[in-house]
Amino acid sequence: QVQLVESGGGLVQAGGSLRLSCAASGRTFNVMGWFRQAPGKEREFVAGITWSGGRRYYADAVKGRFTISRDNAKNTVYLQLNSLKPEDTGLYYCAAATGGLTVRPGAYDYWGQGTQVTVSS
């Protein structure tokens, strides 16, 4: 049984940092990604990484502020969030794909339950 469990969300002031973790169990995946969803908005891609870590892709809104990484020995992916802004507020989801690196939510096969990130101004 595949499970993705996120942790690390919280409330932080603008300019602050958080580190999200996503532990996967049941199998390994070629691609791991992070998405977020704000109230009243569609789920959007944040960052993705391939198994080897050799390819990483970021949404323009977070480029230069967020960093995705993975520890294959622990089957865990991380998202370091720096210089947070109020518009980064949302429910952050971890997702796993067996295909290639993509920004399309529909291409991801498994999803976690999400961890809330709230950035106050």
Short mmCIF file of C-alpha atoms in Angstrom, two decimals:
data_model
loop_
_atom_site.label_atom_id
_atom_site.label_comp_id
_atom_site.label_asym_id
_atom_site.label_seq_id
_atom_site.Cartn_x
_atom_site.Cartn_y
_atom_site.Cartn_z
CA GLN A 1 0.00 0.00 0.00
CA VAL A 2 1.41 3.35 -1.05
CA GLN A 3 1.34 6.21 1.41
CA LEU A 4 2.66 9.75 1.26
CA VAL A 5 2.78 11.59 4.57
CA GLU A 6 3.62 15.29 4.70
CA SER A 7 4.86 17.21 7.72
CA GLY A 8 6.48 20.52 8.57
CA GLY A 9 3.76 23.03 7.84
CA GLY A 10 2.86 25.83 10.21
CA LEU A 11 2.33 29.52 10.77
CA VAL A 12 5.21 31.84 9.96
CA GLN A 13 5.70 35.55 9.44
CA ALA A 14 6.51 36.96 6.04
CA GLY A 15 10.20 36.57 5.30
CA GLY A 16 10.43 33.43 7.39
CA SER A 17 11.25 29.85 6.47
CA LEU A 18 9.78 26.39 6.74
CA ARG A 19 10.91 22.93 5.71
CA LEU A 20 8.31 20.46 4.50
CA SER A 21 8.93 16.72 4.42
CA CYS A 22 7.11 13.95 2.59
CA ALA A 23 7.81 10.36 3.52
CA ALA A 24 6.76 7.78 0.95
CA SER A 25 6.13 4.12 1.70
CA GLY A 26 5.14 1.13 -0.35
CA ARG A 27 7.32 1.80 -3.38
CA THR A 28 9.71 4.26 -4.94
CA PHE A 29 8.85 6.77 -7.64
CA ASN A 30 10.66 8.32 -10.55
CA VAL A 31 9.27 11.77 -9.83
CA MET A 32 8.20 13.45 -6.62
CA GLY A 33 6.51 16.82 -6.58
CA TRP A 34 4.92 19.47 -4.42
CA PHE A 35 1.69 21.26 -5.20
CA ARG A 36 -0.30 23.83 -3.25
CA GLN A 37 -3.86 25.00 -3.11
CA ALA A 38 -5.13 28.25 -1.65
CA PRO A 39 -8.79 28.72 -0.68
CA GLY A 40 -10.93 29.31 -3.75
CA LYS A 41 -8.08 28.56 -6.14
CA GLU A 42 -7.01 25.58 -8.20
CA ARG A 43 -4.21 23.30 -7.13
CA GLU A 44 -0.95 24.50 -8.64
CA PHE A 45 2.45 23.00 -9.21
CA VAL A 46 5.25 24.24 -6.95
CA ALA A 47 8.31 22.04 -7.57
CA GLY A 48 9.32 18.60 -8.83
CA ILE A 49 12.39 16.39 -8.77
CA THR A 50 13.49 13.22 -10.52
CA TRP A 51 14.77 10.07 -8.78
CA SER A 52 18.41 10.91 -9.35
CA GLY A 53 17.89 14.50 -8.29
CA GLY A 54 19.47 15.54 -11.55
CA ARG A 55 16.39 17.36 -12.76
CA ARG A 56 14.46 19.86 -10.70
CA TYR A 57 11.76 22.19 -11.89
CA TYR A 58 10.12 25.11 -10.10
CA ALA A 59 7.11 27.29 -10.67
CA ASP A 60 8.13 30.84 -11.53
CA ALA A 61 6.42 32.14 -8.38
CA VAL A 62 8.79 30.22 -6.10
CA LYS A 63 12.00 30.10 -8.14
CA GLY A 64 14.94 31.32 -6.11
CA ARG A 65 13.06 31.01 -2.81
CA PHE A 66 12.10 27.33 -2.59
CA THR A 67 14.38 24.31 -2.93
CA ILE A 68 13.29 20.73 -3.52
CA SER A 69 15.49 17.80 -2.58
CA ARG A 70 15.16 14.10 -1.90
CA ASP A 71 16.81 11.40 0.18
CA ASN A 72 16.29 8.14 -1.68
CA ALA A 73 17.62 6.05 1.20
CA LYS A 74 14.76 7.38 3.30
CA ASN A 75 12.30 7.60 0.38
CA THR A 76 11.64 11.16 1.46
CA VAL A 77 11.35 14.43 -0.43
CA TYR A 78 11.82 17.86 1.11
CA LEU A 79 10.77 21.37 0.24
CA GLN A 80 12.70 24.22 1.81
CA LEU A 81 10.62 27.39 1.79
CA ASN A 82 12.56 30.64 2.29
CA SER A 83 11.58 34.29 2.06
CA LEU A 84 7.96 33.33 2.48
CA LYS A 85 5.23 35.69 1.35
CA PRO A 86 1.55 35.86 2.35
CA GLU A 87 0.64 34.63 -1.14
CA ASP A 88 2.49 31.38 -0.39
CA THR A 89 -0.28 30.49 2.04
CA GLY A 90 -2.07 27.26 1.21
CA LEU A 91 -2.37 23.55 1.69
CA TYR A 92 0.81 21.94 0.39
CA TYR A 93 0.52 18.46 -1.11
CA CYS A 94 3.20 15.93 -1.86
CA ALA A 95 2.65 13.85 -5.00
CA ALA A 96 4.39 10.95 -6.70
CA ALA A 97 4.54 9.99 -10.36
CA THR A 98 5.79 6.95 -12.23
CA GLY A 99 6.17 8.94 -15.43
CA GLY A 100 8.32 11.91 -16.28
CA LEU A 101 8.69 15.25 -14.55
CA THR A 102 5.61 17.34 -15.27
CA VAL A 103 3.59 20.21 -13.83
CA ARG A 104 0.24 18.52 -14.56
CA PRO A 105 -1.54 17.31 -11.40
CA GLY A 106 -3.32 14.61 -13.42
CA ALA A 107 -0.01 12.94 -14.22
CA TYR A 108 0.73 12.21 -10.58
CA ASP A 109 -0.44 8.84 -9.34
CA TYR A 110 -0.41 9.26 -5.57
CA TRP A 111 -1.09 12.16 -3.23
CA GLY A 112 -0.62 12.94 0.43
CA GLN A 113 -3.22 14.55 2.66
CA GLY A 114 -1.49 17.93 2.70
CA THR A 115 0.15 20.16 5.27
CA GLN A 116 -1.00 23.72 5.91
CA VAL A 117 1.36 26.64 5.40
CA THR A 118 0.16 30.04 6.60
CA VAL A 119 2.24 33.16 6.11
CA SER A 120 1.20 36.27 8.01
CA SER A 121 2.04 39.77 6.85
#
